[in-house]
Amino acid sequence: MKQGLSLRVSQHLALTPQLQQSIRLLQLSTLELSQEVEQMLDENPFLEVSEETAVREEFGLEHVNTPVSQDSREFESAAEPGSGGTEDTGTSPASDAEVSAEPKLEESWEGDGSVETTPDDSEWGSDAPARKNNNDEGDTEASDLTGGHESLQDHLHRQSLGLRLSEEDRAALHFLIESLNDDGYLEDSLASLSAGLAGSDLEQAEELEQRFAMALKLLHHMEPAGVGARNLAECLGLQLLDCKDCEETRAAIAMCRQPMELLAKRDVKRLSHLCGFTEAAIKGGIAVIGRLDPKPGRRFVNVERNLIVPDVIVIKSGRGFKVSLNGDVMPRLRVHDIYANALKQHKGQGGQALQQRLQEARWFIKNIQQRFDTILRVSSAIVERQKNFFTHGELAMRPLVLREIADELGLHESTISRVTTAKYMGTPFGTFELKYFFGSALGTETGGNASSTAVRALIKQFVSSESLKKPLSDNQISEMLKEQGIECARRTVAKYREALRIAPANLRKSL
């Protein structure tokens, strides 16, 4: 084989580290961005939180000697967005709102992320501060309530203190209480619990099982009713013992002894035949069971509530709507002045590595601003397209796809997809994910299109106003939508109904 040299011209796309970081920050949620900022603050010594902004907010001096633009877009960093690799990140001119009183130097960004002139580091992260959150008192009360939470085990242990028990019986009761799951059920059998403690000693295992059986009877008489049950039927039966003695209650107790599938299907005729009660009594018993709690321990579970903080806030302003970023979720960052100035004065051995860290800090601040700028641009375009929603509600939602917003802003669809994922908008009707405002189109008799979001809202409205004795079937809902001029097949209605977590007609029927 003969060797030779040849030249070949080709093109390829190279993502610079700055562009890669910009894309990654764009797709992060608010919580993930906060974690990313904390990690960067720990790793990069040139990056710090802007304490000056926090002090101004504390004393209510946000706008003292501060020129503030009338533009509704508000940012925390004063850097201008870069021009390199903007197809996937979507940059636009930054807001004019600024807090810094020091002069600023222009900065020219090249495609590789290099900087022609070194700016004054005091300018970074010095934009207008975010609005102060006035919900501090409410947050304090919520935390106090969380701190005073009582678990199911604590509640049961407190009740057991009033019982006169031997040390062995008290230990057995304590063990059973600690073996309950979050729903208040005892998942393991008494034999398995005793065998696990006694090991290979059969006599001790049998003795423990007897003690556990006595302790379980005591547990069944504790509050909440139904705690310590080993299955759903036993849980409902324990709660029925506390109900008023009547024919419906006795019928309910008899139904709990039958397979739960019959009760779930509401097979009145078969339950009446198996239990020996009239159909009227069976219907009354089903109503009694419907008022019971199948998971008695759930009320004691300290569920961690992750409150959704909107990234964008929409408020009514005159005849239109004002779109602004939520300052509470925007990091207040800047380059550390002392370290940056010291690096300028002492450029010696090892200075190149530190200069790289300084550049990374500037990139990070710039990319964060770019992220919020893109979110604001996309949100403003969504509000412009969905004005009817903000005026009349979800029934007035119009069809919208990612391509429409991408074409309007000159961005790629993948960028719009990243922006609308895990980003939320606070509206007069509540907080919604940005993806909520996008929906496919359904044809109408007039030749127009209806949004799938509006169709789901219409289905919810039909179900909420239906007769409980004769609930609407999917086919009936489809016919009602056709009367409204919307072509929607029965399968599509079933898919939307399941997405709305609405039960089928036979389970919505009230006996």
Short mmCIF file of C-alpha atoms in Angstrom, two decimals:
data_model
loop_
_atom_site.label_atom_id
_atom_site.label_comp_id
_atom_site.label_asym_id
_atom_site.label_seq_id
_atom_site.Cartn_x
_atom_site.Cartn_y
_atom_site.Cartn_z
CA MET A 1 0.00 0.00 0.00
CA LYS A 2 1.43 3.35 -1.08
CA GLN A 3 1.49 6.17 1.50
CA GLY A 4 0.64 9.74 0.60
CA LEU A 5 -0.52 13.10 1.93
CA SER A 6 -3.76 14.81 1.03
CA LEU A 7 -5.73 17.88 2.14
CA ARG A 8 -9.42 17.77 2.92
CA VAL A 9 -11.70 20.68 3.82
CA SER A 10 -14.56 19.95 6.25
CA GLN A 11 -16.78 21.74 8.73
CA HIS A 12 -17.71 20.62 12.21
CA LEU A 13 -19.44 22.16 15.19
CA ALA A 14 -17.32 22.59 18.32
CA LEU A 15 -18.93 23.47 21.62
CA THR A 16 -16.73 25.71 23.73
CA PRO A 17 -16.70 25.17 27.52
CA GLN A 18 -18.63 28.43 27.91
CA LEU A 19 -21.37 27.28 25.53
CA GLN A 20 -21.56 23.87 27.18
CA GLN A 21 -22.03 25.50 30.57
CA SER A 22 -24.66 27.85 29.14
CA ILE A 23 -26.67 24.95 27.72
CA ARG A 24 -26.43 23.01 30.97
CA LEU A 25 -27.54 25.97 33.10
CA LEU A 26 -30.45 26.62 30.77
CA GLN A 27 -32.01 23.21 31.34
CA LEU A 28 -31.59 23.20 35.14
CA SER A 29 -34.58 23.78 37.39
CA THR A 30 -34.58 26.45 40.09
CA LEU A 31 -33.54 23.97 42.79
CA GLU A 32 -30.81 22.45 40.62
CA LEU A 33 -29.52 25.93 39.74
CA SER A 34 -29.32 26.81 43.43
CA GLN A 35 -27.28 23.66 44.08
CA GLU A 36 -25.03 24.47 41.12
CA VAL A 37 -24.42 27.97 42.47
CA GLU A 38 -23.56 26.62 45.92
CA GLN A 39 -21.11 24.17 44.40
CA MET A 40 -19.47 26.87 42.29
CA LEU A 41 -19.15 29.16 45.33
CA ASP A 42 -17.31 26.39 47.16
CA GLU A 43 -14.99 25.57 44.26
CA ASN A 44 -14.18 29.01 42.81
CA PRO A 45 -12.55 31.53 45.19
CA PHE A 46 -13.17 34.42 42.78
CA LEU A 47 -16.95 34.03 43.03
CA GLU A 48 -18.91 35.47 45.95
CA VAL A 49 -22.43 36.45 46.93
CA SER A 50 -23.16 40.13 46.52
CA GLU A 51 -23.65 41.14 50.16
CA GLU A 52 -24.14 44.79 49.24
CA THR A 53 -27.38 43.90 47.50
CA ALA A 54 -28.58 41.95 50.52
CA VAL A 55 -27.81 44.89 52.85
CA ARG A 56 -29.66 47.31 50.63
CA GLU A 57 -32.71 45.06 50.62
CA GLU A 58 -32.59 44.69 54.40
CA PHE A 59 -32.74 48.44 54.97
CA GLY A 60 -35.09 49.12 52.07
CA LEU A 61 -32.46 51.01 50.04
CA GLU A 62 -32.83 49.09 46.79
CA HIS A 63 -33.31 52.19 44.67
CA VAL A 64 -31.19 54.76 46.49
CA ASN A 65 -28.94 56.55 43.97
CA THR A 66 -29.71 53.78 41.54
CA PRO A 67 -30.87 54.42 37.99
CA VAL A 68 -33.57 51.85 37.23
CA SER A 69 -34.85 51.20 33.73
CA GLN A 70 -38.57 51.11 33.05
CA ASP A 71 -38.11 47.79 31.28
CA SER A 72 -39.97 44.96 33.03
CA ARG A 73 -36.99 42.63 32.68
CA GLU A 74 -34.82 42.59 35.80
CA PHE A 75 -31.43 40.93 36.17
CA GLU A 76 -28.85 40.44 38.89
CA SER A 77 -25.67 40.58 36.81
CA ALA A 78 -24.67 43.53 34.62
CA ALA A 79 -22.66 41.63 32.01
CA GLU A 80 -23.81 41.71 28.41
CA PRO A 81 -24.59 38.32 26.83
CA GLY A 82 -21.95 36.70 24.71
CA SER A 83 -22.21 36.43 20.99
CA GLY A 84 -20.47 33.08 20.56
CA GLY A 85 -22.65 30.03 19.87
CA THR A 86 -26.01 31.70 20.38
CA GLU A 87 -28.09 29.35 18.29
CA ASP A 88 -28.84 27.00 21.15
CA THR A 89 -28.89 29.40 24.05
CA GLY A 90 -30.76 32.36 22.67
CA THR A 91 -29.19 35.60 23.80
CA SER A 92 -30.71 39.05 23.73
CA PRO A 93 -29.66 42.47 25.03
CA ALA A 94 -29.54 42.58 28.79
CA SER A 95 -31.69 44.84 30.91
CA ASP A 96 -30.58 48.38 31.65
CA ALA A 97 -31.47 48.07 35.34
CA GLU A 98 -28.27 48.55 37.34
CA VAL A 99 -27.22 49.25 40.90
CA SER A 100 -23.48 49.70 40.56
CA ALA A 101 -22.31 53.30 40.94
CA GLU A 102 -18.86 52.56 39.49
CA PRO A 103 -18.08 53.14 35.80
CA LYS A 104 -18.22 50.11 33.53
CA LEU A 105 -15.98 49.06 30.66
CA GLU A 106 -17.20 47.52 27.44
CA GLU A 107 -16.19 43.96 26.81
CA SER A 108 -15.91 42.15 23.50
CA TRP A 109 -16.51 38.42 23.44
CA GLU A 110 -15.06 36.18 20.77
CA GLY A 111 -16.38 32.82 19.66
CA ASP A 112 -13.86 30.96 21.80
CA GLY A 113 -14.84 32.81 24.98
CA SER A 114 -11.77 35.06 25.07
CA VAL A 115 -11.90 38.64 26.36
CA GLU A 116 -10.21 41.57 24.66
CA THR A 117 -10.33 44.02 27.56
CA THR A 118 -10.30 43.31 31.27
CA PRO A 119 -13.35 44.88 32.90
CA ASP A 120 -13.61 46.30 36.37
CA ASP A 121 -14.55 43.33 38.51
CA SER A 122 -16.70 45.44 40.78
CA GLU A 123 -19.34 45.63 38.06
CA TRP A 124 -20.17 41.94 38.07
CA GLY A 125 -23.47 40.94 39.65
CA SER A 126 -24.48 44.53 40.36
CA ASP A 127 -27.86 44.79 38.68
CA ALA A 128 -31.07 45.91 40.32
CA PRO A 129 -31.83 43.73 43.35
CA ALA A 130 -34.79 41.47 43.50
CA ARG A 131 -37.96 42.36 45.27
CA LYS A 132 -38.03 41.51 48.90
CA ASN A 133 -40.21 38.62 49.86
CA ASN A 134 -42.84 39.68 52.36
CA ASN A 135 -43.80 36.16 53.37
CA ASP A 136 -41.18 35.79 56.09
CA GLU A 137 -43.73 35.66 58.89
CA GLY A 138 -45.72 32.95 57.14
CA ASP A 139 -42.59 30.93 56.54
CA THR A 140 -41.68 31.15 60.22
CA GLU A 141 -45.07 29.88 61.29
CA ALA A 142 -44.84 26.99 58.84
CA SER A 143 -41.44 25.98 60.18
CA ASP A 144 -42.74 26.14 63.75
CA LEU A 145 -45.57 23.80 62.82
CA THR A 146 -43.15 21.43 61.14
CA GLY A 147 -40.94 21.39 64.21
CA GLY A 148 -43.92 20.37 66.39
CA HIS A 149 -44.87 17.41 64.21
CA GLU A 150 -45.88 14.19 66.01
CA SER A 151 -45.29 10.90 64.22
CA LEU A 152 -47.62 7.92 64.35
CA GLN A 153 -45.19 6.00 66.56
CA ASP A 154 -44.93 8.90 69.03
CA HIS A 155 -48.72 9.17 69.12
CA LEU A 156 -49.10 5.47 69.90
CA HIS A 157 -46.27 5.40 72.45
CA ARG A 158 -47.92 8.26 74.31
CA GLN A 159 -51.16 6.25 74.51
CA SER A 160 -49.32 3.18 75.74
CA LEU A 161 -48.04 5.10 78.76
CA GLY A 162 -51.52 4.89 80.29
CA LEU A 163 -51.62 1.10 80.12
CA ARG A 164 -50.58 -1.09 83.06
CA LEU A 165 -48.30 -3.63 81.42
CA SER A 166 -45.40 -5.79 82.45
CA GLU A 167 -41.99 -5.03 81.05
CA GLU A 168 -42.25 -7.92 78.59
CA ASP A 169 -45.71 -6.90 77.32
CA ARG A 170 -44.67 -3.27 77.05
CA ALA A 171 -41.61 -4.29 75.08
CA ALA A 172 -43.79 -6.41 72.75
CA LEU A 173 -46.20 -3.49 72.20
CA HIS A 174 -43.29 -1.13 71.59
CA PHE A 175 -41.86 -3.52 69.01
CA LEU A 176 -45.17 -3.77 67.15
CA ILE A 177 -45.58 0.01 67.10
CA GLU A 178 -42.13 0.45 65.64
CA SER A 179 -42.89 -2.21 63.01
CA LEU A 180 -45.82 -0.25 61.51
CA ASN A 181 -45.44 1.33 58.09
CA ASP A 182 -46.40 4.87 57.17
CA ASP A 183 -50.00 3.85 56.45
CA GLY A 184 -50.40 2.32 59.93
CA TYR A 185 -50.36 -1.30 58.72
CA LEU A 186 -48.41 -4.21 60.19
CA GLU A 187 -46.89 -5.72 57.06
CA ASP A 188 -45.04 -8.64 58.71
CA SER A 189 -46.87 -11.53 60.32
CA LEU A 190 -46.53 -12.18 64.04
CA ALA A 191 -44.79 -15.48 63.31
CA SER A 192 -42.12 -13.84 61.17
CA LEU A 193 -41.56 -11.10 63.76
CA SER A 194 -41.16 -13.58 66.59
CA ALA A 195 -38.93 -15.87 64.51
CA GLY A 196 -36.72 -12.94 63.62
CA LEU A 197 -36.15 -12.16 67.30
CA ALA A 198 -35.92 -15.69 68.68
CA GLY A 199 -33.86 -17.18 65.88
CA SER A 200 -33.65 -20.98 66.11
CA ASP A 201 -35.20 -21.17 69.61
CA LEU A 202 -38.68 -22.51 68.82
CA GLU A 203 -40.00 -22.25 72.39
CA GLN A 204 -38.99 -18.62 72.67
CA ALA A 205 -40.45 -17.90 69.25
CA GLU A 206 -43.80 -19.39 70.27
CA GLU A 207 -43.80 -17.40 73.52
CA LEU A 208 -43.01 -14.18 71.64
CA GLU A 209 -45.80 -14.84 69.14
CA GLN A 210 -48.30 -15.15 72.00
CA ARG A 211 -47.09 -11.88 73.54
CA PHE A 212 -47.28 -10.18 70.14
CA ALA A 213 -50.86 -11.45 69.72
CA MET A 214 -51.87 -9.90 73.06
CA ALA A 215 -50.05 -6.67 72.24
CA LEU A 216 -51.76 -6.53 68.84
CA LYS A 217 -55.19 -6.62 70.50
CA LEU A 218 -54.19 -3.61 72.59
CA LEU A 219 -52.87 -1.85 69.49
CA HIS A 220 -56.18 -2.38 67.69
CA HIS A 221 -57.98 -0.41 70.42
CA MET A 222 -55.72 2.63 70.07
CA GLU A 223 -56.25 5.76 68.03
CA PRO A 224 -56.42 6.24 65.13
CA ALA A 225 -58.97 3.50 64.52
CA GLY A 226 -57.71 0.80 62.19
CA VAL A 227 -54.07 1.08 63.15
CA GLY A 228 -52.16 -2.20 63.35
CA ALA A 229 -54.28 -3.91 60.69
CA ARG A 230 -52.63 -6.46 58.43
CA ASN A 231 -54.80 -5.84 55.39
CA LEU A 232 -57.44 -3.44 54.10
CA ALA A 233 -60.39 -5.59 55.16
CA GLU A 234 -59.16 -5.76 58.76
CA CYS A 235 -58.49 -2.01 58.77
CA LEU A 236 -62.02 -1.20 57.63
CA GLY A 237 -63.50 -3.74 60.05
CA LEU A 238 -61.70 -2.17 63.03
CA GLN A 239 -63.04 1.25 62.10
CA LEU A 240 -66.57 -0.08 61.66
CA LEU A 241 -66.53 -1.28 65.28
CA ASP A 242 -66.58 2.37 66.35
CA CYS A 243 -69.53 3.22 64.09
CA LYS A 244 -73.15 3.34 65.15
CA ASP A 245 -74.76 -0.08 65.31
CA CYS A 246 -77.33 -0.20 62.50
CA GLU A 247 -78.24 -2.32 59.51
CA GLU A 248 -75.89 -0.41 57.19
CA THR A 249 -72.96 -0.89 59.58
CA ARG A 250 -73.65 -4.60 59.96
CA ALA A 251 -73.86 -4.88 56.16
CA ALA A 252 -70.55 -3.05 55.85
CA ILE A 253 -68.91 -5.44 58.33
CA ALA A 254 -70.25 -8.39 56.36
CA MET A 255 -68.93 -6.92 53.09
CA CYS A 256 -65.44 -6.59 54.59
CA ARG A 257 -65.40 -10.35 55.02
CA GLN A 258 -65.93 -10.79 51.27
CA PRO A 259 -63.31 -10.29 48.53
CA MET A 260 -62.41 -6.63 48.21
CA GLU A 261 -62.75 -6.86 44.41
CA LEU A 262 -66.53 -7.04 44.76
CA LEU A 263 -66.54 -3.89 46.87
CA ALA A 264 -64.26 -2.08 44.42
CA LYS A 265 -66.58 -2.96 41.52
CA ARG A 266 -69.65 -2.10 43.62
CA ASP A 267 -71.31 -5.36 42.68
CA VAL A 268 -74.42 -4.77 44.76
CA LYS A 269 -76.35 -7.82 43.65
CA ARG A 270 -73.59 -10.31 44.35
CA LEU A 271 -72.71 -8.68 47.69
CA SER A 272 -76.37 -8.78 48.67
CA HIS A 273 -76.50 -12.50 47.88
CA LEU A 274 -73.26 -13.33 49.72
CA CYS A 275 -73.88 -11.17 52.80
CA GLY A 276 -77.61 -11.85 53.21
CA PHE A 277 -78.68 -8.19 53.26
CA THR A 278 -81.03 -6.28 51.02
CA GLU A 279 -79.63 -4.21 48.17
CA ALA A 280 -80.66 -1.04 50.00
CA ALA A 281 -78.65 -2.10 53.05
CA ILE A 282 -75.68 -2.97 50.86
CA LYS A 283 -75.79 0.47 49.21
CA GLY A 284 -75.94 2.07 52.65
CA GLY A 285 -73.01 -0.07 53.79
CA ILE A 286 -70.96 1.02 50.78
CA ALA A 287 -71.69 4.63 51.72
CA VAL A 288 -70.52 3.94 55.29
CA ILE A 289 -67.28 2.35 54.04
CA GLY A 290 -66.72 5.31 51.75
CA ARG A 291 -66.43 7.56 54.82
CA LEU A 292 -63.68 5.43 56.41
CA ASP A 293 -59.94 6.03 56.15
CA PRO A 294 -58.13 3.16 54.38
CA LYS A 295 -54.75 4.55 55.49
CA PRO A 296 -55.14 5.71 59.10
CA GLY A 297 -51.44 6.44 59.58
CA ARG A 298 -51.13 8.84 56.66
CA ARG A 299 -52.29 11.85 58.65
CA PHE A 300 -49.20 11.56 60.84
CA VAL A 301 -46.70 11.37 58.00
CA ASN A 302 -44.57 14.48 57.83
CA VAL A 303 -44.63 14.83 54.06
CA GLU A 304 -41.94 17.15 52.78
CA ARG A 305 -43.74 19.76 50.73
CA ASN A 306 -41.63 21.14 47.92
CA LEU A 307 -43.20 24.50 47.22
CA ILE A 308 -42.99 25.55 43.60
CA VAL A 309 -41.40 28.96 43.28
CA PRO A 310 -42.19 30.56 39.91
CA ASP A 311 -39.32 31.73 37.75
CA VAL A 312 -41.52 34.31 36.00
CA ILE A 313 -44.38 36.37 37.40
CA VAL A 314 -47.21 37.70 35.24
CA ILE A 315 -49.40 40.50 36.60
CA LYS A 316 -52.13 42.55 34.95
CA SER A 317 -50.95 46.00 33.96
CA GLY A 318 -53.59 48.22 32.43
CA ARG A 319 -55.11 46.47 29.44
CA GLY A 320 -52.20 44.09 29.07
CA PHE A 321 -49.93 41.97 31.22
CA LYS A 322 -46.47 42.63 32.62
CA VAL A 323 -43.93 39.80 32.57
CA SER A 324 -41.01 40.00 34.98
CA LEU A 325 -38.48 37.62 36.49
CA ASN A 326 -38.88 36.50 40.08
CA GLY A 327 -35.93 38.06 41.89
CA ASP A 328 -36.18 35.52 44.71
CA VAL A 329 -34.80 32.76 42.48
CA MET A 330 -32.04 34.82 40.86
CA PRO A 331 -28.56 34.31 42.34
CA ARG A 332 -26.79 37.47 43.53
CA LEU A 333 -23.24 36.84 42.42
CA ARG A 334 -20.18 38.91 41.60
CA VAL A 335 -16.45 38.52 41.17
CA HIS A 336 -14.45 38.94 44.38
CA ASP A 337 -12.85 42.40 44.07
CA ILE A 338 -9.91 41.83 46.44
CA TYR A 339 -8.81 38.54 44.85
CA ALA A 340 -9.24 39.86 41.31
CA ASN A 341 -7.22 43.04 41.99
CA ALA A 342 -4.51 41.04 43.77
CA LEU A 343 -4.23 38.78 40.73
CA LYS A 344 -3.76 41.79 38.47
CA GLN A 345 -0.93 43.16 40.62
CA HIS A 346 0.91 39.86 41.15
CA LYS A 347 1.11 38.07 37.84
CA GLY A 348 3.81 35.52 38.43
CA GLN A 349 4.27 31.80 38.73
CA GLY A 350 0.91 30.00 38.82
CA GLY A 351 -0.94 33.09 37.65
CA GLN A 352 -2.25 31.40 34.53
CA ALA A 353 -4.26 28.86 36.52
CA LEU A 354 -5.74 31.57 38.72
CA GLN A 355 -6.56 33.65 35.65
CA GLN A 356 -8.49 30.68 34.32
CA ARG A 357 -10.48 30.44 37.54
CA LEU A 358 -11.26 34.14 37.32
CA GLN A 359 -12.43 33.68 33.74
CA GLU A 360 -14.63 30.77 34.82
CA ALA A 361 -16.28 32.97 37.44
CA ARG A 362 -17.04 35.61 34.80
CA TRP A 363 -18.41 32.99 32.45
CA PHE A 364 -20.64 31.59 35.17
CA ILE A 365 -22.14 34.99 36.02
CA LYS A 366 -22.64 35.79 32.34
CA ASN A 367 -24.29 32.44 31.59
CA ILE A 368 -26.66 32.79 34.54
CA GLN A 369 -27.80 36.17 33.24
CA GLN A 370 -28.14 34.67 29.77
CA ARG A 371 -30.28 31.88 31.22
CA PHE A 372 -32.74 34.26 32.86
CA ASP A 373 -32.79 36.50 29.80
CA THR A 374 -33.80 33.56 27.60
CA ILE A 375 -36.46 32.46 30.09
CA LEU A 376 -37.91 35.97 30.10
CA ARG A 377 -37.94 36.21 26.31
CA VAL A 378 -39.71 32.87 25.95
CA SER A 379 -42.19 33.69 28.72
CA SER A 380 -43.02 37.05 27.14
CA ALA A 381 -43.68 35.33 23.81
CA ILE A 382 -45.93 32.77 25.52
CA VAL A 383 -47.95 35.47 27.27
CA GLU A 384 -48.32 37.34 23.99
CA ARG A 385 -49.66 34.20 22.27
CA GLN A 386 -51.90 33.13 25.15
CA LYS A 387 -53.51 36.46 26.10
CA ASN A 388 -56.95 34.86 26.15
CA PHE A 389 -55.83 32.42 28.84
CA PHE A 390 -54.71 35.21 31.17
CA THR A 391 -58.02 36.98 30.61
CA HIS A 392 -60.61 34.18 30.53
CA GLY A 393 -58.85 31.07 31.89
CA GLU A 394 -57.84 27.69 30.49
CA LEU A 395 -61.00 27.31 28.40
CA ALA A 396 -59.64 30.09 26.17
CA MET A 397 -56.25 28.44 25.64
CA ARG A 398 -55.17 28.39 21.99
CA PRO A 399 -53.04 25.71 20.29
CA LEU A 400 -49.32 26.38 20.56
CA VAL A 401 -46.25 24.35 19.61
CA LEU A 402 -42.57 24.88 20.31
CA ARG A 403 -41.80 25.72 16.70
CA GLU A 404 -43.95 28.86 16.80
CA ILE A 405 -42.02 30.36 19.71
CA ALA A 406 -38.70 29.21 18.23
CA ASP A 407 -39.42 30.90 14.89
CA GLU A 408 -40.57 34.10 16.58
CA LEU A 409 -37.46 34.43 18.76
CA GLY A 410 -34.98 33.03 16.26
CA LEU A 411 -34.01 30.12 18.52
CA HIS A 412 -33.86 26.38 18.07
CA GLU A 413 -36.72 24.15 19.22
CA SER A 414 -34.35 22.33 21.56
CA THR A 415 -33.64 25.63 23.30
CA ILE A 416 -37.36 26.28 23.79
CA SER A 417 -37.75 22.75 25.12
CA ARG A 418 -34.97 23.30 27.68
CA VAL A 419 -36.43 26.65 28.74
CA THR A 420 -39.95 25.33 29.24
CA THR A 421 -38.93 22.23 31.23
CA ALA A 422 -39.08 22.59 35.04
CA LYS A 423 -39.59 26.37 34.74
CA TYR A 424 -42.75 27.85 36.22
CA MET A 425 -44.85 30.94 35.67
CA GLY A 426 -46.93 32.62 38.36
CA THR A 427 -50.23 33.85 36.89
CA PRO A 428 -53.50 35.25 38.28
CA PHE A 429 -54.93 31.71 37.87
CA GLY A 430 -52.08 29.96 39.71
CA THR A 431 -48.59 28.66 39.02
CA PHE A 432 -48.05 26.60 35.87
CA GLU A 433 -45.09 24.99 34.18
CA LEU A 434 -44.18 26.74 30.96
CA LYS A 435 -44.90 23.53 29.04
CA TYR A 436 -48.51 23.80 30.22
CA PHE A 437 -49.13 26.58 27.71
CA PHE A 438 -48.23 24.33 24.77
CA GLY A 439 -50.84 21.99 23.38
CA SER A 440 -51.73 20.18 20.21
CA ALA A 441 -54.60 21.30 17.98
CA LEU A 442 -57.96 19.58 17.53
CA GLY A 443 -60.08 20.35 14.51
CA THR A 444 -63.42 22.16 14.75
CA GLU A 445 -66.47 22.26 12.51
CA THR A 446 -65.67 25.82 11.46
CA GLY A 447 -62.26 24.77 10.16
CA GLY A 448 -60.35 26.26 13.08
CA ASN A 449 -58.33 24.60 15.83
CA ALA A 450 -58.94 24.06 19.53
CA SER A 451 -56.20 23.52 22.07
CA SER A 452 -55.99 20.15 23.77
CA THR A 453 -55.55 22.00 27.07
CA ALA A 454 -58.86 23.79 26.53
CA VAL A 455 -60.53 20.47 25.63
CA ARG A 456 -59.28 18.89 28.87
CA ALA A 457 -60.64 21.85 30.82
CA LEU A 458 -63.99 21.41 29.04
CA ILE A 459 -64.06 17.70 29.92
CA LYS A 460 -63.36 18.56 33.56
CA GLN A 461 -66.22 21.04 33.46
CA PHE A 462 -68.62 18.45 32.01
CA VAL A 463 -67.71 15.89 34.68
CA SER A 464 -68.02 18.39 37.55
CA SER A 465 -71.58 19.28 36.50
CA GLU A 466 -72.77 15.73 35.72
CA SER A 467 -75.42 13.84 37.66
CA LEU A 468 -73.88 11.55 40.28
CA LYS A 469 -76.55 8.93 39.61
CA LYS A 470 -75.96 9.01 35.84
CA PRO A 471 -72.34 9.97 35.18
CA LEU A 472 -71.27 10.74 31.64
CA SER A 473 -69.54 8.03 29.65
CA ASP A 474 -66.61 8.75 27.34
CA ASN A 475 -68.88 8.38 24.33
CA GLN A 476 -71.37 10.90 25.76
CA ILE A 477 -68.57 13.39 26.48
CA SER A 478 -67.34 12.95 22.91
CA GLU A 479 -70.84 13.75 21.60
CA MET A 480 -71.05 16.81 23.86
CA LEU A 481 -67.74 18.07 22.50
CA LYS A 482 -69.05 17.62 18.97
CA GLU A 483 -72.03 19.77 19.92
CA GLN A 484 -69.50 22.42 20.90
CA GLY A 485 -67.96 22.11 17.44
CA ILE A 486 -64.88 20.14 18.56
CA GLU A 487 -64.01 16.90 16.81
CA CYS A 488 -62.76 14.60 19.57
CA ALA A 489 -62.94 10.80 19.38
CA ARG A 490 -63.94 8.60 22.30
CA ARG A 491 -60.37 7.27 22.63
CA THR A 492 -59.05 10.80 22.88
CA VAL A 493 -61.63 11.61 25.56
CA ALA A 494 -60.54 8.54 27.54
CA LYS A 495 -56.88 9.58 27.25
CA TYR A 496 -57.62 13.13 28.44
CA ARG A 497 -59.83 11.80 31.25
CA GLU A 498 -57.07 9.53 32.51
CA ALA A 499 -54.59 12.41 32.31
CA LEU A 500 -56.95 14.44 34.49
CA ARG A 501 -57.16 11.49 36.94
CA ILE A 502 -60.92 11.20 36.53
CA ALA A 503 -62.35 7.75 37.23
CA PRO A 504 -64.49 5.93 34.63
CA ALA A 505 -68.25 6.43 34.65
CA ASN A 506 -69.00 3.18 36.53
CA LEU A 507 -66.73 4.22 39.43
CA ARG A 508 -68.08 7.79 39.54
CA LYS A 509 -71.62 6.56 39.91
CA SER A 510 -73.23 7.25 43.28
CA LEU A 511 -75.40 4.43 44.57
#
